[in-house]
C-alpha positions as a printed NumPy array, in Angstrom:
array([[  1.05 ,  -0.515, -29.455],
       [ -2.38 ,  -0.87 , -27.054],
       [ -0.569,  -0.618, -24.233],
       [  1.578,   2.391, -25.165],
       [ -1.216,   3.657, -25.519],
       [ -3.169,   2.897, -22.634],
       [ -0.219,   4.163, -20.967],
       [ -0.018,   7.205, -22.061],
       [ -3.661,   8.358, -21.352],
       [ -3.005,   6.956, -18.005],
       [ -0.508,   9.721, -17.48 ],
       [ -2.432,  12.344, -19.153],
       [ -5.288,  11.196, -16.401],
       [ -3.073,  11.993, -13.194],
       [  0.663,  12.634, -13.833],
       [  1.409,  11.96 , -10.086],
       [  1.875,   8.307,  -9.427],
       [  1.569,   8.596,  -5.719],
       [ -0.256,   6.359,  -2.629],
       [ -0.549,   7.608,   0.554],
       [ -0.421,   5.001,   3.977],
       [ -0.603,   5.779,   7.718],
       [  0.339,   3.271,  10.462],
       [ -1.469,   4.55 ,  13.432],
       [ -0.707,   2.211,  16.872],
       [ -3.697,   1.212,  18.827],
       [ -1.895,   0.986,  22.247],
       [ -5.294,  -0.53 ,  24.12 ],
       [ -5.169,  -3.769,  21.621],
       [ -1.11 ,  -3.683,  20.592],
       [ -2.238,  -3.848,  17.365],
       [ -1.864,  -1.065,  14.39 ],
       [ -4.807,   0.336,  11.722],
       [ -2.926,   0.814,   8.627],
       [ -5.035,   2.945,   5.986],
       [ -4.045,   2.339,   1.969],
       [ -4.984,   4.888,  -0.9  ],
       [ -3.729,   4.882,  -4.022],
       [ -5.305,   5.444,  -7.964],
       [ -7.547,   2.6  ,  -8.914],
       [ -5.698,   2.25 , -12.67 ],
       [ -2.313,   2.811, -11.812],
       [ -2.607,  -0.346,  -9.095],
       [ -4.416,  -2.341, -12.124],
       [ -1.484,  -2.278, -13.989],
       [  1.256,  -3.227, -11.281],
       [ -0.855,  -6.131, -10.006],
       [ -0.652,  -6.963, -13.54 ],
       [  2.645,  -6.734, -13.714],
       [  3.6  ,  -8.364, -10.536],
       [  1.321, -11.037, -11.828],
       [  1.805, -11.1  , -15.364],
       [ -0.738, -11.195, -17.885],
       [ -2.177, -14.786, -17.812],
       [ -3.483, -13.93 , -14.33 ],
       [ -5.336, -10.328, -14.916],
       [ -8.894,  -9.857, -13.121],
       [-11.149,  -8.702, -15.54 ],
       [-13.95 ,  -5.67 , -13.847],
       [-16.826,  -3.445, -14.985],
       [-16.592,  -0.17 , -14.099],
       [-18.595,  -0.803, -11.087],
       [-17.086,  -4.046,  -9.644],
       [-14.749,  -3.89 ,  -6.747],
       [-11.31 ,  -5.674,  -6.955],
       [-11.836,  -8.901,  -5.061],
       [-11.019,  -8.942,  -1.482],
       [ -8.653, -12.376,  -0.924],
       [ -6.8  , -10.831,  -3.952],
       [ -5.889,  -6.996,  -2.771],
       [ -5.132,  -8.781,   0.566],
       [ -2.164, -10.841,  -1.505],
       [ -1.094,  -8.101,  -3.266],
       [ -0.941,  -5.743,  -0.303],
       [  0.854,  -8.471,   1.856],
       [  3.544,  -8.735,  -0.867],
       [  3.415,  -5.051,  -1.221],
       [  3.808,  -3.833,   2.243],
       [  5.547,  -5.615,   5.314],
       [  5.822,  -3.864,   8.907],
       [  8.236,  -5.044,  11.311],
       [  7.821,  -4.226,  14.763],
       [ 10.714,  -5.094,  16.624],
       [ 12.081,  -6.9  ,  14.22 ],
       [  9.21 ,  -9.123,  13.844],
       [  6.881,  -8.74 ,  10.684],
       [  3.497,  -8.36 ,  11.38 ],
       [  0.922, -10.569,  10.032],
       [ -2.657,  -8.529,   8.948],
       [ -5.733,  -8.125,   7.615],
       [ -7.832,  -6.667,   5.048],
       [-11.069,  -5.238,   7.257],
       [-12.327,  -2.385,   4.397],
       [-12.229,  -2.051,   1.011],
       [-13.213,   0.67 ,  -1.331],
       [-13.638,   2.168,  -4.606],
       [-14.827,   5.542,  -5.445],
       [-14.212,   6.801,  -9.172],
       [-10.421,   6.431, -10.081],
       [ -9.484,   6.035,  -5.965],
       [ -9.622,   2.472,  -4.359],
       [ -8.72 ,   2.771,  -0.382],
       [ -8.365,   0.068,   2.462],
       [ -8.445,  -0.415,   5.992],
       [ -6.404,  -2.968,   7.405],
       [ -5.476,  -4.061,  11.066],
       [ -2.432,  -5.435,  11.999],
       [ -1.553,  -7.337,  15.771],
       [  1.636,  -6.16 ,  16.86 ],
       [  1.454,  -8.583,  20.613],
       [  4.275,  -6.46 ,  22.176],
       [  5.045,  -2.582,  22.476],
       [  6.947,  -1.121,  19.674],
       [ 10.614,  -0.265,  20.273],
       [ 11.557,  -0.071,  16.82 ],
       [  9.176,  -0.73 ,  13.777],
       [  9.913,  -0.587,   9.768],
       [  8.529,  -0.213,   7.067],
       [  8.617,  -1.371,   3.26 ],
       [  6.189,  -0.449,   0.197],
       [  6.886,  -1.824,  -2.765],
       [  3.435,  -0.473,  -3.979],
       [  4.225,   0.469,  -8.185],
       [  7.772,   1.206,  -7.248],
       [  8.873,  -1.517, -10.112],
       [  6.061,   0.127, -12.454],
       [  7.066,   4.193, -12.218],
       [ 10.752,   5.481, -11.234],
       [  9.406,   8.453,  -9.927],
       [  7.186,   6.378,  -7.282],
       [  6.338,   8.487,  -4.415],
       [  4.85 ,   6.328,  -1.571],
       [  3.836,   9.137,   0.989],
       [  3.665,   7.056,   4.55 ],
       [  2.39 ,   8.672,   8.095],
       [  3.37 ,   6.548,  11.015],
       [  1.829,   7.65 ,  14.544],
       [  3.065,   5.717,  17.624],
       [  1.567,   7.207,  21.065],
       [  3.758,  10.557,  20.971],
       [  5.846,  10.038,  17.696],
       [  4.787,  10.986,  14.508],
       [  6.808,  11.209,  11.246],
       [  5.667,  11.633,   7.705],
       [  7.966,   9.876,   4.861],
       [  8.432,   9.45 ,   1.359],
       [  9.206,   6.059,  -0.032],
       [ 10.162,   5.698,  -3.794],
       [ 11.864,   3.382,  -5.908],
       [ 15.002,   3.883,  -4.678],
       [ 14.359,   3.973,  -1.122],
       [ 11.597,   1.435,  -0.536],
       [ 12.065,   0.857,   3.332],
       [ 12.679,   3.229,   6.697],
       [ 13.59 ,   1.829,  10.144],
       [ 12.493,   3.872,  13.143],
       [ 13.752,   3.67 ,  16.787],
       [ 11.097,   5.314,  19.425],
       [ 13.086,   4.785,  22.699]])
């Protein structure tokens, strides 16, 4: 009954359950600067739910989500390949303002990208109408997408 509740002023809060991502490639290091945005409650309950309840993080309203844990749940969350290697990252920022948490994170690529995909998982097995809105910029290509969860991954050749 709680949670029905909770859930359902969740939705009266923001209706859209949407994150937005951009890849951007840093040719001078080969590496990429991924930025993550998405609503603070709505990623509260699928990191519960990918964790399950035993293992919830309990935060004031003015406490930060720890960093080593985002980093797992991003990791799990999101995986870039770049010529079909995965890419192994880091979490460099993390933020919270009101119902918003957002993250920088840097990525080493080691070679120049030929083909490069990408998978977010973010909420897609909490909401069915998922929209994870992803920018990737690679010296001249640029393409916007929309991954949901249906379609959770998009492979892109740039030669």
């Amino acid at each position: 009954m709680l949670k029905t509740l909770i859930l359902s002023i969740c939705f009266v809060v923001h209706p859209v359950h949407v994150t937005l991502t951009s890849i951007d490639y840093v040719p001078k290091s080969d590496s990429f600067k991924v930025f993550v945005r998405m609503y603070y409650d709505d990623f509260l309950l699928d990191y519960r739910l990918s964790r399950g309840e035993g293992q919830s993080v309990n935060l004031s309203d003015n406490q930060i989500f720890p960093k080593n844990l985002m980093w797992q749940y991003i990791n799990e969350k999101i995986n870039i390949f770049v010529n079909d290697r995965q890419l192994n990252g880091q979490l460099v920022d993390l933020k919270r303002v009101d119902n918003e948490i957002s993250m920088d994170l840097l990525y080493s690529s080691g070679k120049k990208p030929r083909t490069i995909t990408v998978k977010n998982m973010i909420m897609t097995q909490l909401y069915s109408d998922q929209a994870n809105m992803t920018i990737i910029r690679i010296n001249d290509f640029e393409e916007g997408i929309k991954l949901t969860s249906e379609v959770t991954e998009q492979t892109f050749k740039l030669n």
